[in-house]
Amino acid sequence: MTTSPLLPLRNKINQLDQKLIEIIAERRQISAEVIQAKIKANIPVRDLDRERSLIKALIEQGKQYHLDDLLIKRLYQIIIEDSVLLQQKFLQEKLNQGVISSAKIAFLGPKGSYSHSATRRYASAHFDQLTESSCNTFKDVFEKIESKVVDYGIVPIENSSSGSINEVYDLLQKTNLHIIGELSLMIDHCILALPNTKLEQIDTIYSHPQPFQQCSNFLEKYPHWKIVYCDSTSSAMETVAKLNQSNIAAMGNKDGGELYGLQVLEHNFANQKENITRFIVLSRESIEVSDQIPAKTTILMKTGQQAGALVDALSVLRNHNIVMTKLESRPIHGTSWEEMFYIDLQGNINDYEMQIALKELASITLYTKVLGCYPSDSITAVM
């Protein structure tokens, strides 16, 4: 029997991969030691200037070996993200209720949905064990947390392409749950079909309404496709797998497609090149955020209907140098022509200026409520 000439080369690659794993683990251990030094010196976890400098220097070094700039950038963004999350986890566990080794988390859709991917990503950074709980609707996610069936829930709240998810904002109006975290997930919609299927065979496509909206330009190339709406991208993939027909496909993510035995026919075709969905993490209890971690505070506010009421409220934030990163309005159910405002603010609720600003807002608005203070997911913003 002749030995394949590829075998010794693959063995060399395997040995290098093992060394890479060992080096990454060693780097991670040093990151754990770094946070101890930062605590003693009261130094913030993030140093964006250093991170940008590091990636820039590594890109230049990579050019000596003809390595692609984007490859270096993506690789070290992932490594830096892991380091930052590790340090944040240590600080948050120290400040709150100690180490939480396991959690039950609810999310929208069966396994394979984008919400499922976000759940697994969040859990991997915060818990050793995860118990997953899939839900048919956003309301189900909220109710499972409120009724103590699960510990946390993860729901999408906005997308860089299709905008805010109104149903989630409306549910936040009526709940006593707290936002305790956020994360941003890069969305890469794929056309997924049975193995050995060709794109030209497809005449029907299944998915959630949002992917269809976010990929409308691509869909215009296939006007003969019949569009079928589903509750989630994962239910769309599950349907295509069960029907087992070569003329149908689903629009969803690659990882989900693999769970259902589907192959990628096309990908990376959203209207916007960077298609990002922001998710929030919900809990029955609020958390404290270390002053060494960049924080975000989300508030719910109702102003009077007199002229300039919203401007007056926003002026309070400006006067206290508080940066507003998001302003969303939603109608108040059961009350005609009145709106509730959702505002994301940069800063910790325990900061002096934030405390004063919230007191001033309470005095000039009809209603002000803090929905949560949580670590800001600014990790992907490097470069």
Coordinates of C-alpha atoms in Angstrom, one line a residue:
M1 CA 0.0 0.0 0.0
T2 CA 1.5 3.3 -1.1
T3 CA 1.7 6.1 1.5
S4 CA 0.0 9.3 0.4
P5 CA 2.6 12.1 -0.2
L6 CA 0.2 14.4 1.7
L7 CA 0.6 12.5 4.9
P8 CA 3.9 14.0 6.1
L9 CA 2.8 17.5 5.1
R10 CA -0.4 17.1 7.1
N11 CA 1.5 15.8 10.1
K12 CA 3.6 18.9 10.0
I13 CA 0.5 21.1 9.9
N14 CA -1.0 19.1 12.8
Q15 CA 2.1 19.7 14.8
L16 CA 2.0 23.5 14.1
D17 CA -1.7 23.6 15.0
Q18 CA -0.9 22.0 18.3
K19 CA 1.8 24.6 19.0
L20 CA -0.7 27.4 18.1
I21 CA -3.2 26.0 20.6
E22 CA -0.5 25.9 23.3
I23 CA 0.7 29.5 22.5
I24 CA -2.9 30.8 22.6
A25 CA -3.5 29.1 26.0
E26 CA -0.3 30.6 27.3
R27 CA -1.3 34.0 26.1
R28 CA -4.7 33.6 27.7
Q29 CA -3.0 32.7 31.0
I30 CA -0.9 35.9 30.9
S31 CA -4.1 37.9 30.2
A32 CA -5.5 36.4 33.5
E33 CA -2.4 37.7 35.3
V34 CA -2.7 41.1 33.6
I35 CA -6.1 41.8 35.2
Q36 CA -4.6 41.2 38.6
A37 CA -2.1 44.0 37.9
K38 CA -4.8 46.2 36.5
I39 CA -6.9 45.8 39.6
K40 CA -4.0 46.8 41.8
A41 CA -3.2 49.9 39.7
N42 CA -7.0 50.6 39.0
I43 CA -6.3 50.6 35.3
P44 CA -9.3 50.2 32.8
V45 CA -9.6 46.9 31.1
R46 CA -9.6 48.4 27.6
D47 CA -6.7 50.3 26.1
L48 CA -8.0 51.0 22.5
D49 CA -4.8 52.9 21.5
R50 CA -2.6 50.0 22.4
E51 CA -5.0 47.5 20.7
R52 CA -4.9 49.5 17.5
S53 CA -1.1 49.9 17.7
L54 CA -0.7 46.2 18.3
I55 CA -2.8 45.2 15.2
K56 CA -1.1 47.8 13.0
A57 CA 2.3 46.5 14.0
L58 CA 1.3 42.9 13.5
I59 CA -0.1 43.7 10.0
E60 CA 3.2 45.3 9.1
Q61 CA 5.1 42.3 10.4
G62 CA 2.8 40.0 8.5
K63 CA 3.7 41.7 5.2
Q64 CA 7.2 40.2 5.6
Y65 CA 5.7 36.8 5.3
H66 CA 3.1 37.8 2.6
L67 CA 0.2 37.4 5.0
D68 CA -3.1 39.1 4.1
D69 CA -3.9 42.2 6.2
L70 CA -7.5 41.2 6.7
L71 CA -6.4 37.7 8.0
I72 CA -4.1 39.3 10.7
K73 CA -6.8 41.9 11.6
R74 CA -9.6 39.3 12.1
L75 CA -7.3 36.8 13.9
Y76 CA -6.1 39.3 16.5
Q77 CA -9.6 40.9 16.9
I78 CA -10.7 37.5 18.0
I79 CA -7.7 37.0 20.3
I80 CA -8.1 40.5 21.8
E81 CA -11.9 39.9 22.3
D82 CA -11.2 36.7 24.2
S83 CA -8.6 38.5 26.4
V84 CA -11.0 41.4 27.1
L85 CA -13.9 39.1 27.9
L86 CA -11.8 37.0 30.2
Q87 CA -10.7 40.1 32.2
Q88 CA -14.2 41.5 32.2
K89 CA -15.6 38.2 33.5
F90 CA -13.1 38.2 36.4
L91 CA -14.0 41.8 37.4
Q92 CA -17.7 41.2 37.2
E93 CA -17.6 38.0 39.2
K94 CA -15.5 39.8 41.8
L95 CA -18.0 42.6 42.0
N96 CA -21.3 40.7 41.9
Q97 CA -22.2 37.3 43.3
G98 CA -19.0 35.4 42.5
V99 CA -18.5 32.6 40.0
I100 CA -21.6 31.3 38.2
S101 CA -20.6 28.0 36.6
S102 CA -23.9 27.2 34.8
A103 CA -27.0 28.9 33.5
K104 CA -30.2 28.3 31.7
I105 CA -30.7 30.7 28.8
A106 CA -33.8 31.2 26.6
F107 CA -33.6 32.4 23.0
L108 CA -35.8 32.6 19.9
G109 CA -36.1 29.7 17.5
P110 CA -34.8 26.1 17.4
K111 CA -31.1 25.4 17.5
G112 CA -29.3 26.9 14.5
S113 CA -30.9 30.3 14.7
Y114 CA -28.8 33.5 15.0
S115 CA -30.2 33.9 18.5
H116 CA -28.9 30.4 19.3
S117 CA -25.5 31.4 18.0
A118 CA -25.5 34.6 20.1
T119 CA -26.6 32.6 23.1
R120 CA -23.7 30.1 22.7
R121 CA -21.2 32.9 22.2
Y122 CA -22.3 34.8 25.3
A123 CA -22.4 31.6 27.4
S124 CA -18.9 30.5 26.3
A125 CA -17.5 33.8 27.7
H126 CA -19.5 33.7 31.0
F127 CA -20.3 30.1 32.0
D128 CA -18.8 26.6 32.1
Q129 CA -22.1 24.9 31.4
L130 CA -25.1 26.0 29.4
T131 CA -28.7 24.7 29.4
E132 CA -30.5 25.9 26.2
S133 CA -34.2 26.8 26.1
S134 CA -35.6 27.5 22.6
C135 CA -38.7 29.7 22.3
N136 CA -41.3 30.3 19.5
T137 CA -41.7 34.0 20.2
F138 CA -39.9 36.9 21.9
K139 CA -42.8 37.0 24.4
D140 CA -42.0 33.4 25.3
V141 CA -38.4 34.4 26.1
F142 CA -39.5 37.2 28.4
E143 CA -42.1 35.0 30.1
K144 CA -39.6 32.1 30.8
I145 CA -37.3 34.5 32.6
E146 CA -40.1 36.2 34.5
S147 CA -41.5 32.8 35.6
K148 CA -38.0 31.6 36.7
V149 CA -38.0 28.7 34.1
V150 CA -34.6 30.1 32.9
D151 CA -32.0 32.4 34.4
Y152 CA -31.4 34.6 31.4
G153 CA -32.8 35.4 27.9
I154 CA -31.0 36.7 24.8
V155 CA -33.0 38.6 22.2
P156 CA -32.0 40.7 19.2
I157 CA -32.8 44.4 19.5
E158 CA -31.4 46.0 16.3
N159 CA -29.7 45.3 13.0
S160 CA -27.4 47.5 11.1
S161 CA -29.3 46.9 7.9
S162 CA -33.0 46.5 8.8
G163 CA -33.0 48.7 12.0
S164 CA -34.7 48.2 15.3
I165 CA -36.8 45.1 16.3
N166 CA -40.0 46.8 17.4
E167 CA -41.5 43.8 19.2
V168 CA -38.6 43.6 21.6
Y169 CA -38.8 47.3 22.4
D170 CA -42.5 47.0 23.0
L171 CA -41.9 44.0 25.4
L172 CA -39.4 46.1 27.4
Q173 CA -42.1 48.6 28.1
K174 CA -44.1 46.1 30.1
T175 CA -41.5 44.0 31.9
N176 CA -39.5 44.3 35.2
L177 CA -36.6 42.5 33.7
H178 CA -33.1 44.1 33.6
I179 CA -30.6 44.4 30.7
I180 CA -27.4 43.0 32.0
G181 CA -25.3 42.6 28.9
E182 CA -25.1 43.1 25.1
L183 CA -23.2 41.5 22.3
S184 CA -22.9 42.2 18.5
L185 CA -23.0 39.3 16.1
M186 CA -21.8 39.5 12.5
I187 CA -24.5 38.2 10.3
D188 CA -23.6 36.3 7.1
H189 CA -26.8 35.1 5.4
C190 CA -26.4 32.0 3.3
I191 CA -28.5 30.2 0.7
L192 CA -28.7 26.6 2.2
A193 CA -30.0 23.5 0.4
L194 CA -29.6 19.8 0.3
P195 CA -26.1 18.4 -0.7
N196 CA -25.4 18.4 -4.4
T197 CA -28.1 21.0 -5.1
K198 CA -27.4 23.7 -7.7
L199 CA -28.5 27.3 -7.4
E200 CA -30.3 27.1 -10.7
Q201 CA -32.5 24.3 -9.4
I202 CA -34.0 26.5 -6.7
D203 CA -37.5 27.9 -7.1
T204 CA -38.7 28.3 -3.5
I205 CA -36.9 29.8 -0.5
Y206 CA -37.8 29.8 3.2
S207 CA -36.7 32.2 5.9
H208 CA -37.6 34.7 8.6
P209 CA -38.9 38.1 7.2
Q210 CA -35.8 40.0 8.3
P211 CA -33.2 38.2 6.2
F212 CA -35.4 38.7 3.2
Q213 CA -35.5 42.4 4.0
Q214 CA -31.8 42.6 4.6
C215 CA -31.0 40.8 1.3
S216 CA -33.6 42.3 -1.0
N217 CA -31.0 43.4 -3.6
F218 CA -29.8 39.8 -4.0
L219 CA -33.3 38.4 -4.2
E220 CA -34.1 40.8 -7.1
K221 CA -31.8 38.7 -9.2
Y222 CA -34.1 35.7 -8.8
P223 CA -37.7 37.1 -9.3
H224 CA -39.0 33.6 -10.1
W225 CA -38.3 32.4 -6.5
K226 CA -41.3 31.9 -4.3
I227 CA -40.7 33.4 -0.9
V228 CA -42.1 31.5 2.2
Y229 CA -42.0 33.2 5.6
C230 CA -41.1 31.3 8.7
D231 CA -40.9 32.0 12.4
S232 CA -37.1 31.9 12.4
T233 CA -34.2 31.1 10.2
S234 CA -33.7 27.8 12.1
S235 CA -37.3 26.7 11.4
A236 CA -36.7 27.5 7.8
M237 CA -33.7 25.3 7.7
E238 CA -35.5 22.5 9.5
T239 CA -38.3 22.7 7.0
V240 CA -36.0 22.4 4.0
A241 CA -34.2 19.5 5.6
K242 CA -37.5 17.7 6.3
L243 CA -39.1 18.3 2.9
N244 CA -35.9 16.9 1.3
Q245 CA -36.5 18.5 -2.1
S246 CA -33.8 19.7 -4.5
N247 CA -35.9 22.8 -5.6
I248 CA -36.1 24.5 -2.2
A249 CA -33.6 26.3 0.0
A250 CA -33.4 28.3 3.2
M251 CA -31.8 31.5 4.1
G252 CA -29.9 31.3 7.3
N253 CA -26.4 30.9 8.8
K254 CA -23.7 28.4 7.9
D255 CA -23.5 26.8 11.4
G256 CA -27.2 26.3 11.5
G257 CA -27.1 24.8 8.1
E258 CA -24.6 22.2 9.2
L259 CA -26.9 21.2 12.1
Y260 CA -29.6 20.3 9.5
G261 CA -27.3 18.8 6.9
L262 CA -27.5 21.6 4.4
Q263 CA -24.8 23.0 2.2
V264 CA -24.0 26.6 1.3
L265 CA -24.8 27.7 -2.2
E266 CA -24.2 31.4 -1.8
H267 CA -23.2 33.7 1.1
N268 CA -22.2 37.2 2.0
F269 CA -24.9 38.9 -0.1
A270 CA -26.7 41.2 2.3
N271 CA -27.5 44.8 1.1
Q272 CA -24.9 46.1 3.6
K273 CA -21.5 44.6 3.6
E274 CA -21.2 44.7 7.4
N275 CA -24.5 43.2 8.5
I276 CA -24.4 43.2 12.4
T277 CA -27.2 42.3 14.8
R278 CA -27.0 43.7 18.4
F279 CA -28.4 41.4 21.1
I280 CA -29.3 42.2 24.7
V281 CA -29.1 39.8 27.7
L282 CA -32.0 39.9 30.1
S283 CA -32.2 38.9 33.8
R284 CA -34.6 39.2 36.7
E285 CA -31.8 40.9 38.7
S286 CA -29.7 43.9 37.8
I287 CA -25.9 43.8 38.1
E288 CA -23.1 46.2 39.2
V289 CA -20.6 47.1 36.5
S290 CA -16.9 47.6 37.5
D291 CA -15.7 51.2 36.9
Q292 CA -12.7 49.6 35.1
I293 CA -15.1 48.3 32.3
P294 CA -16.7 50.6 29.7
A295 CA -20.4 50.6 30.6
K296 CA -23.7 51.4 28.9
T297 CA -26.9 52.5 30.6
T298 CA -30.3 52.1 28.9
I299 CA -33.3 54.2 30.1
L300 CA -37.0 54.3 29.3
M301 CA -38.5 57.8 29.3
K302 CA -41.9 59.4 28.7
T303 CA -42.0 63.2 28.2
G304 CA -44.9 65.6 28.2
Q305 CA -46.5 66.6 24.9
Q306 CA -45.6 70.3 25.3
A307 CA -43.3 71.9 22.7
G308 CA -39.6 71.2 23.4
A309 CA -40.2 68.5 26.0
L310 CA -37.8 66.0 24.3
V311 CA -35.2 68.7 23.6
D312 CA -35.2 69.7 27.3
A313 CA -34.6 66.1 28.3
L314 CA -31.8 65.6 25.9
S315 CA -30.2 68.9 27.0
V316 CA -29.8 67.4 30.5
L317 CA -27.6 64.7 29.0
R318 CA -25.6 67.2 27.0
N319 CA -25.1 69.4 30.1
H320 CA -23.6 66.5 32.0
N321 CA -21.4 65.4 29.0
I322 CA -23.2 62.1 28.7
V323 CA -23.0 60.6 25.2
M324 CA -26.3 59.2 23.8
T325 CA -25.6 56.2 21.4
K326 CA -29.2 55.3 20.6
L327 CA -32.6 57.0 20.7
E328 CA -35.7 55.0 19.8
S329 CA -39.3 55.9 20.1
R330 CA -42.3 53.5 20.3
P331 CA -46.0 54.2 20.7
I332 CA -47.5 53.5 24.1
H333 CA -50.1 50.8 23.7
G334 CA -53.6 51.9 24.6
T335 CA -52.7 55.6 24.5
S336 CA -53.1 57.4 21.1
W337 CA -50.4 59.7 19.8
E338 CA -48.1 59.2 22.9
E339 CA -44.6 57.7 22.7
M340 CA -42.1 56.1 25.0
F341 CA -38.4 56.9 24.4
Y342 CA -35.6 54.3 24.8
I343 CA -32.1 55.8 25.2
D344 CA -28.7 54.1 25.3
L345 CA -26.1 56.1 27.2
Q346 CA -22.4 55.7 27.5
G347 CA -21.5 55.5 31.1
N348 CA -22.0 53.7 34.4
I349 CA -25.1 54.3 36.4
N350 CA -22.9 54.8 39.5
D351 CA -21.0 57.7 37.9
Y352 CA -21.7 61.0 39.6
E353 CA -22.7 62.8 36.5
M354 CA -25.0 60.0 35.5
Q355 CA -26.7 60.0 38.9
I356 CA -27.3 63.8 38.8
A357 CA -28.6 63.6 35.2
L358 CA -31.1 60.8 36.0
K359 CA -32.4 62.8 39.0
E360 CA -32.9 65.8 36.7
L361 CA -34.6 63.7 34.1
A362 CA -37.0 62.3 36.7
S363 CA -37.9 65.8 37.7
I364 CA -38.8 67.1 34.2
T365 CA -40.3 63.9 32.6
L366 CA -43.6 62.1 33.3
Y367 CA -41.8 58.8 33.6
T368 CA -38.1 57.6 33.7
K369 CA -36.9 54.1 34.3
V370 CA -33.5 52.5 34.1
L371 CA -33.7 49.3 32.1
G372 CA -30.2 48.3 32.9
C373 CA -26.5 49.1 33.3
Y374 CA -24.2 46.6 31.7
P375 CA -20.7 46.1 30.1
S376 CA -20.5 47.8 26.7
D377 CA -19.8 45.5 23.8
S378 CA -17.2 47.7 22.1
I379 CA -14.8 44.9 21.5
T380 CA -15.4 44.6 17.8
A381 CA -14.7 48.4 17.4
V382 CA -10.9 48.0 17.3
M383 CA -9.7 49.4 14.0

